GROMACS .gro file of C-alpha atoms in nm:
model
  450
    1MET     CA    1   4.069   0.815  -1.605
    2SER     CA    2   3.930   1.046  -1.337
    3SER     CA    3   3.937   0.962  -0.967
    4ILE     CA    4   3.764   1.074  -0.651
    5LEU     CA    5   3.851   0.999  -0.289
    6PHE     CA    6   3.586   1.003  -0.016
    7ARG     CA    7   3.814   1.059   0.282
    8GLY     CA    8   3.715   0.972   0.638
    9ALA     CA    9   3.351   0.878   0.583
   10THR     CA   10   3.156   0.639   0.800
   11VAL     CA   11   3.079   0.389   0.525
   12VAL     CA   12   2.766   0.176   0.523
   13PHE     CA   13   2.880  -0.166   0.402
   14PRO     CA   14   2.638  -0.460   0.360
   15ASP     CA   15   2.719  -0.604   0.703
   16GLN     CA   16   2.853  -0.312   0.907
   17THR     CA   17   2.935   0.057   0.924
   18ALA     CA   18   3.299   0.153   0.954
   19LYS     CA   19   3.519   0.459   0.924
   20SER     CA   20   3.702   0.434   0.593
   21SER     CA   21   3.819   0.616   0.282
   22VAL     CA   22   3.671   0.502  -0.048
   23LEU     CA   23   3.855   0.551  -0.377
   24VAL     CA   24   3.664   0.573  -0.704
   25GLN     CA   25   3.829   0.556  -1.043
   26ASP     CA   26   3.652   0.598  -1.374
   27GLY     CA   27   3.314   0.559  -1.211
   28LYS     CA   28   3.396   0.236  -1.025
   29ILE     CA   29   3.480   0.168  -0.660
   30VAL     CA   30   3.842   0.044  -0.657
   31ASP     CA   31   3.951   0.069  -0.292
   32LEU     CA   32   3.750   0.050   0.031
   33ALA     CA   33   4.034   0.137   0.268
   34ALA     CA   34   4.247   0.391   0.090
   35ALA     CA   35   4.553   0.515   0.278
   36ASP     CA   36   4.541   0.849   0.457
   37HIS     CA   37   4.800   0.984   0.213
   38ALA     CA   38   4.616   0.860  -0.096
   39THR     CA   39   4.554   1.116  -0.366
   40ALA     CA   40   4.291   1.160  -0.635
   41ASP     CA   41   4.171   1.416  -0.886
   42GLU     CA   42   3.911   1.519  -0.630
   43VAL     CA   43   3.926   1.462  -0.256
   44ILE     CA   44   3.610   1.505  -0.047
   45ASP     CA   45   3.644   1.546   0.327
   46CYS     CA   46   3.366   1.324   0.465
   47HIS     CA   47   3.441   1.346   0.836
   48GLY     CA   48   3.115   1.358   1.027
   49LEU     CA   49   2.923   1.222   0.727
   50HIS     CA   50   2.798   0.876   0.628
   51LEU     CA   51   2.848   0.728   0.282
   52LEU     CA   52   2.566   0.502   0.160
   53PRO     CA   53   2.497   0.320  -0.166
   54GLY     CA   54   2.257   0.519  -0.379
   55VAL     CA   55   1.891   0.429  -0.348
   56VAL     CA   56   1.745   0.197  -0.612
   57ASP     CA   57   1.372   0.274  -0.631
   58ASP     CA   58   1.205  -0.015  -0.808
   59GLN     CA   59   0.857   0.138  -0.839
   60VAL     CA   60   0.796   0.485  -0.979
   61HIS     CA   61   0.556   0.655  -1.219
   62PHE     CA   62   0.735   0.945  -1.386
   63ARG     CA   63   0.449   1.020  -1.630
   64GLU     CA   64   0.649   1.060  -1.951
   65PRO     CA   65   0.528   1.028  -2.221
   66GLY     CA   66   0.168   1.143  -2.219
   67LEU     CA   67   0.109   1.291  -1.873
   68THR     CA   68   0.390   1.539  -1.843
   69HIS     CA   69   0.179   1.812  -1.684
   70LYS     CA   70   0.220   1.604  -1.365
   71GLU     CA   71   0.587   1.502  -1.395
   72ASP     CA   72   0.853   1.424  -1.653
   73LEU     CA   73   1.185   1.243  -1.660
   74ALA     CA   74   1.383   1.563  -1.606
   75THR     CA   75   1.189   1.691  -1.304
   76ALA     CA   76   1.156   1.346  -1.151
   77SER     CA   77   1.525   1.267  -1.188
   78HIS     CA   78   1.614   1.599  -1.025
   79ALA     CA   79   1.393   1.498  -0.732
   80CYS     CA   80   1.569   1.160  -0.726
   81ALA     CA   81   1.914   1.318  -0.721
   82ALA     CA   82   1.829   1.559  -0.441
   83GLY     CA   83   1.685   1.273  -0.238
   84GLY     CA   84   1.971   1.024  -0.281
   85THR     CA   85   1.806   0.797  -0.540
   86THR     CA   86   2.057   0.704  -0.809
   87SER     CA   87   1.854   0.446  -1.006
   88PHE     CA   88   1.485   0.402  -1.077
   89LEU     CA   89   1.260   0.144  -1.242
   90GLU     CA   90   0.956   0.301  -1.405
   91MET     CA   91   0.615   0.149  -1.463
   92PRO     CA   92   0.448   0.100  -1.804
   93ASN     CA   93   0.123   0.295  -1.754
   94THR     CA   94   0.235   0.604  -1.941
   95LEU     CA   95   0.058   0.719  -2.260
   96PRO     CA   96   0.105   0.525  -2.476
   97HIS     CA   97   0.140   0.222  -2.251
   98ALA     CA   98   0.482   0.053  -2.269
   99ILE     CA   99   0.346  -0.287  -2.376
  100THR     CA  100   0.589  -0.347  -2.664
  101ILE     CA  101   0.965  -0.361  -2.663
  102GLU     CA  102   0.964  -0.065  -2.902
  103GLY     CA  103   0.762   0.131  -2.646
  104VAL     CA  104   1.019   0.051  -2.378
  105ARG     CA  105   1.305   0.155  -2.605
  106ASP     CA  106   1.131   0.486  -2.679
  107LYS     CA  107   1.121   0.561  -2.305
  108GLU     CA  108   1.488   0.467  -2.270
  109LYS     CA  109   1.574   0.716  -2.546
  110LEU     CA  110   1.384   0.990  -2.364
  111ALA     CA  111   1.564   0.912  -2.038
  112ALA     CA  112   1.904   0.914  -2.205
  113THR     CA  113   1.854   1.281  -2.293
  114LYS     CA  114   1.684   1.396  -1.972
  115SER     CA  115   1.762   1.186  -1.665
  116LEU     CA  116   2.029   1.282  -1.413
  117VAL     CA  117   2.017   0.930  -1.266
  118ASN     CA  118   2.014   0.571  -1.395
  119TYR     CA  119   1.698   0.420  -1.538
  120GLY     CA  120   1.514   0.106  -1.639
  121PHE     CA  121   1.159   0.052  -1.765
  122TYR     CA  122   0.923  -0.241  -1.711
  123ILE     CA  123   0.721  -0.384  -1.997
  124GLY     CA  124   0.349  -0.404  -1.926
  125ALA     CA  125   0.143  -0.719  -1.961
  126THR     CA  126  -0.192  -0.728  -2.140
  127PRO     CA  127  -0.426  -1.024  -2.179
  128ASP     CA  128  -0.277  -1.105  -2.519
  129ASN     CA  129   0.084  -0.982  -2.550
  130VAL     CA  130   0.282  -1.287  -2.433
  131ASP     CA  131   0.479  -1.293  -2.759
  132GLU     CA  132   0.581  -0.933  -2.702
  133LEU     CA  133   0.679  -1.005  -2.341
  134ASN     CA  134   0.907  -1.281  -2.466
  135ARG     CA  135   1.073  -1.041  -2.711
  136ALA     CA  136   1.174  -0.812  -2.427
  137THR     CA  137   1.541  -0.818  -2.329
  138ASP     CA  138   1.750  -0.606  -2.095
  139VAL     CA  139   1.447  -0.483  -1.902
  140PRO     CA  140   1.384  -0.529  -1.527
  141GLY     CA  141   1.074  -0.740  -1.572
  142ILE     CA  142   0.704  -0.763  -1.648
  143LYS     CA  143   0.442  -0.553  -1.470
  144ILE     CA  144   0.088  -0.687  -1.432
  145PHE     CA  145  -0.204  -0.480  -1.305
  146ILE     CA  146  -0.430  -0.730  -1.128
  147GLY     CA  147  -0.688  -0.465  -1.051
  148SER     CA  148  -0.648  -0.086  -1.024
  149SER     CA  149  -0.618  -0.024  -1.396
  150THR     CA  150  -0.828   0.010  -1.707
  151GLY     CA  151  -0.811  -0.090  -2.069
  152ASP     CA  152  -0.534  -0.311  -2.199
  153LEU     CA  153  -0.327  -0.304  -1.878
  154LEU     CA  154  -0.594  -0.469  -1.661
  155VAL     CA  155  -0.521  -0.843  -1.654
  156ASP     CA  156  -0.785  -1.006  -1.435
  157GLU     CA  157  -0.893  -1.322  -1.619
  158GLN     CA  158  -0.736  -1.637  -1.478
  159GLU     CA  159  -0.660  -1.785  -1.821
  160ALA     CA  160  -0.457  -1.480  -1.921
  161LEU     CA  161  -0.267  -1.478  -1.590
  162GLU     CA  162  -0.187  -1.849  -1.621
  163ARG     CA  163  -0.055  -1.790  -1.972
  164ILE     CA  164   0.173  -1.506  -1.864
  165PHE     CA  165   0.321  -1.696  -1.570
  166GLU     CA  166   0.359  -2.017  -1.769
  167GLN     CA  167   0.489  -1.887  -2.100
  168THR     CA  168   0.726  -1.602  -2.006
  169THR     CA  169   1.064  -1.600  -1.834
  170LEU     CA  170   1.126  -1.246  -1.709
  171PRO     CA  171   1.058  -1.184  -1.340
  172ILE     CA  172   0.708  -1.050  -1.279
  173CYS     CA  173   0.568  -0.791  -1.041
  174ALA     CA  174   0.206  -0.698  -0.990
  175HIS     CA  175  -0.035  -0.452  -0.841
  176CYS     CA  176  -0.248  -0.685  -0.631
  177GLU     CA  177  -0.602  -0.570  -0.560
  178ASP     CA  178  -0.891  -0.797  -0.655
  179GLU     CA  179  -1.100  -0.616  -0.914
  180THR     CA  180  -1.422  -0.802  -0.832
  181THR     CA  181  -1.397  -0.717  -0.463
  182VAL     CA  182  -1.318  -0.352  -0.535
  183ARG     CA  183  -1.616  -0.319  -0.770
  184LYS     CA  184  -1.856  -0.481  -0.525
  185ASN     CA  185  -1.739  -0.250  -0.247
  186ALA     CA  186  -1.771   0.050  -0.477
  187GLU     CA  187  -2.128  -0.048  -0.565
  188ARG     CA  188  -2.214  -0.085  -0.196
  189LEU     CA  189  -2.074   0.260  -0.123
  190ALA     CA  190  -2.199   0.425  -0.443
  191GLY     CA  191  -2.256   0.796  -0.407
  192THR     CA  192  -2.004   0.846  -0.128
  193SER     CA  193  -1.791   1.158  -0.115
  194ASP     CA  194  -1.607   1.052   0.202
  195ILE     CA  195  -1.237   1.009   0.127
  196ALA     CA  196  -1.211   0.754   0.408
  197ASP     CA  197  -1.437   0.525   0.205
  198HIS     CA  198  -1.144   0.475  -0.033
  199SER     CA  199  -0.996   0.237   0.224
  200ARG     CA  200  -1.331   0.061   0.259
  201ILE     CA  201  -1.360   0.013  -0.116
  202ARG     CA  202  -1.000  -0.102  -0.156
  203ASP     CA  203  -1.005  -0.303   0.162
  204GLU     CA  204  -0.788  -0.572   0.320
  205ASN     CA  205  -0.988  -0.845   0.150
  206ALA     CA  206  -0.918  -0.702  -0.197
  207ALA     CA  207  -0.545  -0.702  -0.125
  208MET     CA  208  -0.542  -1.050   0.030
  209ILE     CA  209  -0.736  -1.218  -0.252
  210ALA     CA  210  -0.514  -1.075  -0.526
  211THR     CA  211  -0.185  -1.133  -0.344
  212ARG     CA  212  -0.279  -1.493  -0.265
  213ARG     CA  213  -0.384  -1.545  -0.626
  214ALA     CA  214  -0.062  -1.405  -0.770
  215THR     CA  215   0.172  -1.586  -0.532
  216ASP     CA  216  -0.010  -1.912  -0.604
  217LEU     CA  217   0.053  -1.859  -0.975
  218ALA     CA  218   0.421  -1.791  -0.908
  219ILE     CA  219   0.470  -2.099  -0.693
  220ARG     CA  220   0.283  -2.335  -0.927
  221HIS     CA  221   0.465  -2.210  -1.236
  222LYS     CA  222   0.801  -2.171  -1.054
  223HIS     CA  223   0.821  -1.814  -1.178
  224ARG     CA  224   0.995  -1.536  -0.984
  225PHE     CA  225   0.740  -1.286  -0.857
  226HIS     CA  226   0.769  -0.961  -0.661
  227VAL     CA  227   0.469  -0.841  -0.462
  228LEU     CA  228   0.448  -0.464  -0.501
  229HIS     CA  229   0.340  -0.224  -0.224
  230LEU     CA  230   0.208  -0.452   0.049
  231SER     CA  231  -0.055  -0.257   0.240
  232THR     CA  232  -0.182  -0.501   0.503
  233ALA     CA  233  -0.029  -0.699   0.786
  234ALA     CA  234  -0.249  -0.990   0.680
  235GLU     CA  235  -0.062  -1.029   0.351
  236LEU     CA  236   0.249  -1.117   0.550
  237GLU     CA  237   0.085  -1.450   0.633
  238ILE     CA  238   0.132  -1.543   0.268
  239LEU     CA  239   0.503  -1.459   0.297
  240ALA     CA  240   0.559  -1.615   0.639
  241GLU     CA  241   0.809  -1.868   0.507
  242PRO     CA  242   1.090  -1.782   0.261
  243ASN     CA  243   1.014  -1.901  -0.090
  244PRO     CA  244   1.269  -1.900  -0.374
  245TYR     CA  245   1.010  -1.755  -0.612
  246LEU     CA  246   0.871  -1.476  -0.393
  247THR     CA  247   0.991  -1.136  -0.275
  248ALA     CA  248   0.793  -0.838  -0.151
  249GLU     CA  249   0.812  -0.467  -0.088
  250VAL     CA  250   0.643  -0.201   0.119
  251CYS     CA  251   0.609   0.168   0.036
  252LEU     CA  252   0.669   0.458   0.269
  253HIS     CA  253   0.308   0.574   0.275
  254HIS     CA  254   0.196   0.233   0.400
  255LEU     CA  255   0.455   0.250   0.677
  256PHE     CA  256   0.381   0.606   0.789
  257PHE     CA  257   0.014   0.685   0.713
  258ASN     CA  258  -0.310   0.516   0.815
  259VAL     CA  259  -0.685   0.577   0.799
  260ASP     CA  260  -0.666   0.809   1.099
  261ASP     CA  261  -0.474   1.053   0.878
  262TYR     CA  262  -0.753   1.111   0.626
  263ASP     CA  263  -0.902   1.388   0.841
  264ARG     CA  264  -0.570   1.571   0.834
  265LEU     CA  265  -0.444   1.496   0.483
  266GLY     CA  266  -0.748   1.399   0.277
  267SER     CA  267  -0.674   1.295  -0.080
  268ARG     CA  268  -0.304   1.368  -0.038
  269ILE     CA  269  -0.278   1.013   0.097
  270GLN     CA  270  -0.532   0.859  -0.141
  271MET     CA  271  -0.341   0.566  -0.288
  272ASN     CA  272  -0.395   0.232  -0.460
  273PRO     CA  273  -0.363   0.004  -0.267
  274SER     CA  274  -0.527   0.220  -0.006
  275ILE     CA  275  -0.389   0.333   0.326
  276LYS     CA  276  -0.494   0.087   0.598
  277THR     CA  277  -0.486   0.090   0.980
  278ALA     CA  278  -0.230   0.172   1.247
  279ALA     CA  279  -0.212  -0.203   1.317
  280ASP     CA  280  -0.115  -0.256   0.952
  281ASN     CA  281   0.159   0.008   0.987
  282ALA     CA  282   0.300  -0.185   1.283
  283GLY     CA  283   0.270  -0.521   1.107
  284LEU     CA  284   0.445  -0.401   0.795
  285TRP     CA  285   0.728  -0.256   1.002
  286GLU     CA  286   0.765  -0.591   1.175
  287GLY     CA  287   0.765  -0.764   0.836
  288LEU     CA  288   1.058  -0.550   0.730
  289LEU     CA  289   1.251  -0.598   1.051
  290CYS     CA  290   1.209  -0.976   1.054
  291GLY     CA  291   1.294  -1.021   0.685
  292GLN     CA  292   0.954  -1.117   0.542
  293VAL     CA  293   0.965  -0.798   0.334
  294GLN     CA  294   1.284  -0.730   0.143
  295VAL     CA  295   1.238  -0.394  -0.033
  296ILE     CA  296   1.126  -0.038   0.039
  297ALA     CA  297   1.004   0.161  -0.263
  298THR     CA  298   0.805   0.480  -0.315
  299ASP     CA  299   0.540   0.418  -0.584
  300HIS     CA  300   0.607   0.785  -0.665
  301ALA     CA  301   0.296   0.881  -0.865
  302PRO     CA  302   0.231   1.256  -0.863
  303HIS     CA  303  -0.085   1.441  -0.955
  304THR     CA  304  -0.137   1.815  -0.944
  305LEU     CA  305  -0.291   1.964  -0.632
  306GLU     CA  306  -0.579   2.084  -0.848
  307GLU     CA  307  -0.647   1.725  -0.952
  308LYS     CA  308  -0.616   1.600  -0.594
  309ALA     CA  309  -0.855   1.873  -0.473
  310GLN     CA  310  -1.145   1.728  -0.670
  311PRO     CA  311  -1.415   1.579  -0.444
  312TYR     CA  312  -1.383   1.205  -0.389
  313PRO     CA  313  -1.407   0.981  -0.590
  314ALA     CA  314  -1.302   1.214  -0.873
  315SER     CA  315  -0.972   1.275  -0.692
  316PRO     CA  316  -0.695   1.053  -0.835
  317SER     CA  317  -0.481   0.811  -0.635
  318GLY     CA  318  -0.107   0.876  -0.613
  319LEU     CA  319   0.152   1.087  -0.433
  320PRO     CA  320   0.512   1.210  -0.485
  321ALA     CA  321   0.786   1.065  -0.262
  322VAL     CA  322   1.127   1.014  -0.426
  323GLU     CA  323   1.299   1.323  -0.289
  324ASN     CA  324   1.206   1.248   0.072
  325SER     CA  325   1.224   0.868   0.080
  326LEU     CA  326   1.578   0.828   0.210
  327ALA     CA  327   1.539   1.111   0.461
  328LEU     CA  328   1.225   0.950   0.600
  329MET     CA  329   1.420   0.632   0.667
  330LEU     CA  330   1.729   0.810   0.800
  331ASP     CA  331   1.501   0.982   1.049
  332GLN     CA  332   1.389   0.638   1.165
  333VAL     CA  333   1.754   0.538   1.209
  334VAL     CA  334   1.812   0.843   1.427
  335LYS     CA  335   1.504   0.750   1.629
  336GLY     CA  336   1.635   0.396   1.681
  337LYS     CA  337   1.368   0.215   1.478
  338CYS     CA  338   1.618   0.050   1.242
  339SER     CA  339   1.986   0.056   1.143
  340LEU     CA  340   2.174   0.211   0.854
  341THR     CA  341   2.270  -0.131   0.722
  342GLN     CA  342   1.902  -0.229   0.718
  343VAL     CA  343   1.808   0.086   0.529
  344ALA     CA  344   2.085   0.024   0.275
  345SER     CA  345   1.963  -0.333   0.234
  346TRP     CA  346   1.596  -0.243   0.191
  347MET     CA  347   1.649   0.055  -0.039
  348SER     CA  348   1.964  -0.033  -0.236
  349ASP     CA  349   2.097  -0.389  -0.218
  350ALA     CA  350   1.769  -0.583  -0.213
  351PRO     CA  351   1.604  -0.412  -0.513
  352ALA     CA  352   1.925  -0.453  -0.713
  353ARG     CA  353   1.925  -0.826  -0.635
  354VAL     CA  354   1.552  -0.875  -0.698
  355TRP     CA  355   1.582  -0.728  -1.048
  356GLY     CA  356   1.935  -0.843  -1.133
  357ILE     CA  357   2.074  -0.490  -1.166
  358VAL     CA  358   2.444  -0.542  -1.229
  359GLY     CA  359   2.695  -0.340  -1.027
  360LYS     CA  360   2.440  -0.162  -0.809
  361GLY     CA  361   2.322  -0.155  -0.450
  362ARG     CA  362   2.643  -0.193  -0.246
  363ILE     CA  363   2.960  -0.016  -0.153
  364ALA     CA  364   3.206  -0.285  -0.261
  365LYS     CA  365   3.501  -0.319  -0.496
  366GLY     CA  366   3.404  -0.329  -0.859
  367TYR     CA  367   3.060  -0.178  -0.802
  368ASP     CA  368   2.951   0.140  -0.973
  369ALA     CA  369   3.013   0.455  -0.770
  370ASP     CA  370   2.644   0.535  -0.720
  371LEU     CA  371   2.673   0.692  -0.377
  372VAL     CA  372   2.505   0.935  -0.141
  373LEU     CA  373   2.666   1.133   0.138
  374VAL     CA  374   2.432   1.200   0.429
  375ASN     CA  375   2.443   1.408   0.744
  376LEU     CA  376   2.260   1.228   1.024
  377GLU     CA  377   2.264   1.540   1.237
  378GLU     CA  378   2.098   1.774   0.990
  379GLU     CA  379   1.737   1.867   1.059
  380ARG     CA  380   1.520   1.994   0.777
  381THR     CA  381   1.147   2.055   0.741
  382ILE     CA  382   0.972   1.932   0.426
  383GLU     CA  383   0.791   2.216   0.247
  384ASP     CA  384   0.565   2.196  -0.056
  385ALA     CA  385   0.718   2.496  -0.229
  386LYS     CA  386   1.072   2.358  -0.203
  387GLN     CA  387   0.997   2.025  -0.371
  388TYR     CA  388   1.171   1.949  -0.701
  389THR     CA  389   0.893   1.726  -0.828
  390LYS     CA  390   0.686   1.914  -1.087
  391THR     CA  391   0.370   1.904  -0.875
  392LYS     CA  392   0.541   2.095  -0.589
  393TRP     CA  393   0.385   1.915  -0.295
  394SER     CA  394   0.448   1.634  -0.050
  395PRO     CA  395   0.215   1.451   0.188
  396TRP     CA  396   0.491   1.493   0.447
  397SER     CA  397   0.494   1.873   0.413
  398GLY     CA  398   0.546   2.032   0.754
  399GLU     CA  399   0.730   1.734   0.902
  400THR     CA  400   1.082   1.789   1.036
  401LEU     CA  401   1.324   1.501   0.978
  402CYS     CA  402   1.672   1.440   1.114
  403GLY     CA  403   1.916   1.294   0.860
  404TRP     CA  404   1.941   1.422   0.502
  405PRO     CA  405   2.147   1.371   0.186
  406VAL     CA  406   2.409   1.637   0.123
  407ALA     CA  407   2.553   1.508  -0.207
  408THR     CA  408   2.462   1.242  -0.463
  409PHE     CA  409   2.696   1.070  -0.712
  410VAL     CA  410   2.602   0.863  -1.016
  411GLY     CA  411   2.886   0.668  -1.175
  412GLY     CA  412   3.131   0.881  -0.981
  413ASN     CA  413   2.983   1.207  -1.109
  414GLN     CA  414   2.832   1.445  -0.859
  415VAL     CA  415   2.479   1.508  -0.987
  416TRP     CA  416   2.357   1.713  -0.690
  417SER     CA  417   2.489   1.867  -0.371
  418LYS     CA  418   2.331   2.081  -0.104
  419ALA     CA  419   2.608   2.334  -0.155
  420ASN     CA  420   2.611   2.360  -0.533
  421GLY     CA  421   2.275   2.232  -0.655
  422PHE     CA  422   2.243   2.021  -0.969
  423ASN     CA  423   2.498   1.927  -1.231
  424GLU     CA  424   2.274   1.991  -1.531
  425ALA     CA  425   2.528   1.840  -1.772
  426ALA     CA  426   2.518   1.501  -1.598
  427ARG     CA  427   2.321   1.209  -1.734
  428GLY     CA  428   2.254   0.869  -1.587
  429SER     CA  429   2.283   0.543  -1.778
  430LYS     CA  430   2.053   0.264  -1.878
  431LEU     CA  431   2.072  -0.011  -1.617
  432THR     CA  432   2.201  -0.356  -1.706
  433PHE     CA  433   1.992  -0.655  -1.598
  434ASP     CA  434   2.120  -1.011  -1.557
  435HIS     CA  435   1.829  -1.236  -1.468
  436SER     CA  436   2.046  -1.545  -1.493
  437ARG     CA  437   2.178  -1.461  -1.143
  438GLY     CA  438   1.852  -1.598  -1.005
  439GLY     CA  439   1.716  -1.300  -0.818
  440TYR     CA  440   1.723  -1.206  -0.451
  441TRP     CA  441   1.744  -1.549  -0.290
  442ASN     CA  442   2.040  -1.659  -0.505
  443THR     CA  443   2.254  -1.346  -0.469
  444SER     CA  444   2.337  -1.308  -0.102
  445GLY     CA  445   2.684  -1.196  -0.208
  446GLY     CA  446   2.539  -0.910  -0.412
  447ILE     CA  447   2.515  -0.859  -0.783
  448GLY     CA  448   2.852  -0.722  -0.883
  449THR     CA  449   3.004  -0.730  -1.226
  450GLU     CA  450   3.162  -1.073  -1.181
   0.00000   0.00000   0.00000
């Protein structure tokens, strides 16, 4: 067995940060307070650095198969590794759609040959594939598009939604924008070429109606449900009280951008759900800090700059984010907005618990050594040309952040470092899901291997 010793790091544990030395053996964390004289096959001097659990991004669109001119599993996983993300959960709206268990398995096979980091793939719901959803095993869950989709993946009829929530057992997540509201707003604003109208078409009311509808289904059917990418402060009213069947997430673009940024960034921040107001930014931050929102994700969904440059509404919605997500939050730690333990909870521990990802999300004995070393004193400016994502751009281009990853480890293997670049021979592993643990609200002690 191989071993690695992280000596003298400031370690971000679930409840505190503390100076310690962490010993990893055969890809597992075996000692959290190794002696100063401890030895290992590799010893890394971590003085002045912080050691965090690797990021678990539970909402990405990596475009393979079918749309690989925008991104693929190799380029996206390189971006993950450089940004400190060690595991991702990918959505089903590739081509073909992953709406059968065979489709999910095909994506897993692709990832096994290409991905530097760990992977899992949702199965997509259609109005009539309940039997297929019930065949699915060892997947994170079911994804429903309640609005903001076309063809088979749009599930908007109440009868079909009732059937999915009543007759399946996997945890469910959904894109919540009311299709009827969006279409009515689009008709009212027909002919517009103003990018800011995107937030008027996909408005607060569209988000509220769909989120209320989906959470009502979850509560009535006692079915675990995760609200993806909250975009409005108003939606927090639905989540005001803890509910054993409900969890929620916010994405970085809804924390950092608002409608005032359209003049500066245009379609670079065109997203579904849309960017909202500065008051919504503040409300979503408060939702995180007070515990109403459990998870931060990216909704990484790249398009080429040529596609984004089309005049609205031909410009597509979506942006790349995985390689800058952790740095954006570390910068907020440096600025005093939140703590390292909160960031580790929102980006690592909570998503692992929501989706029952075994052995992930914490620095604790027995957990997998999915780790990221960060330098909270390093300043770096985001630049389009230096992005690893295939589309080579970021909506945060030009912004200088303080706090960056310097090395990323997956299962104890260094997959990237600032000094040496990528370990092209490394491959991540398929994630293991144990939904019998009961999800976020039943796993306060984490989701280790025992």
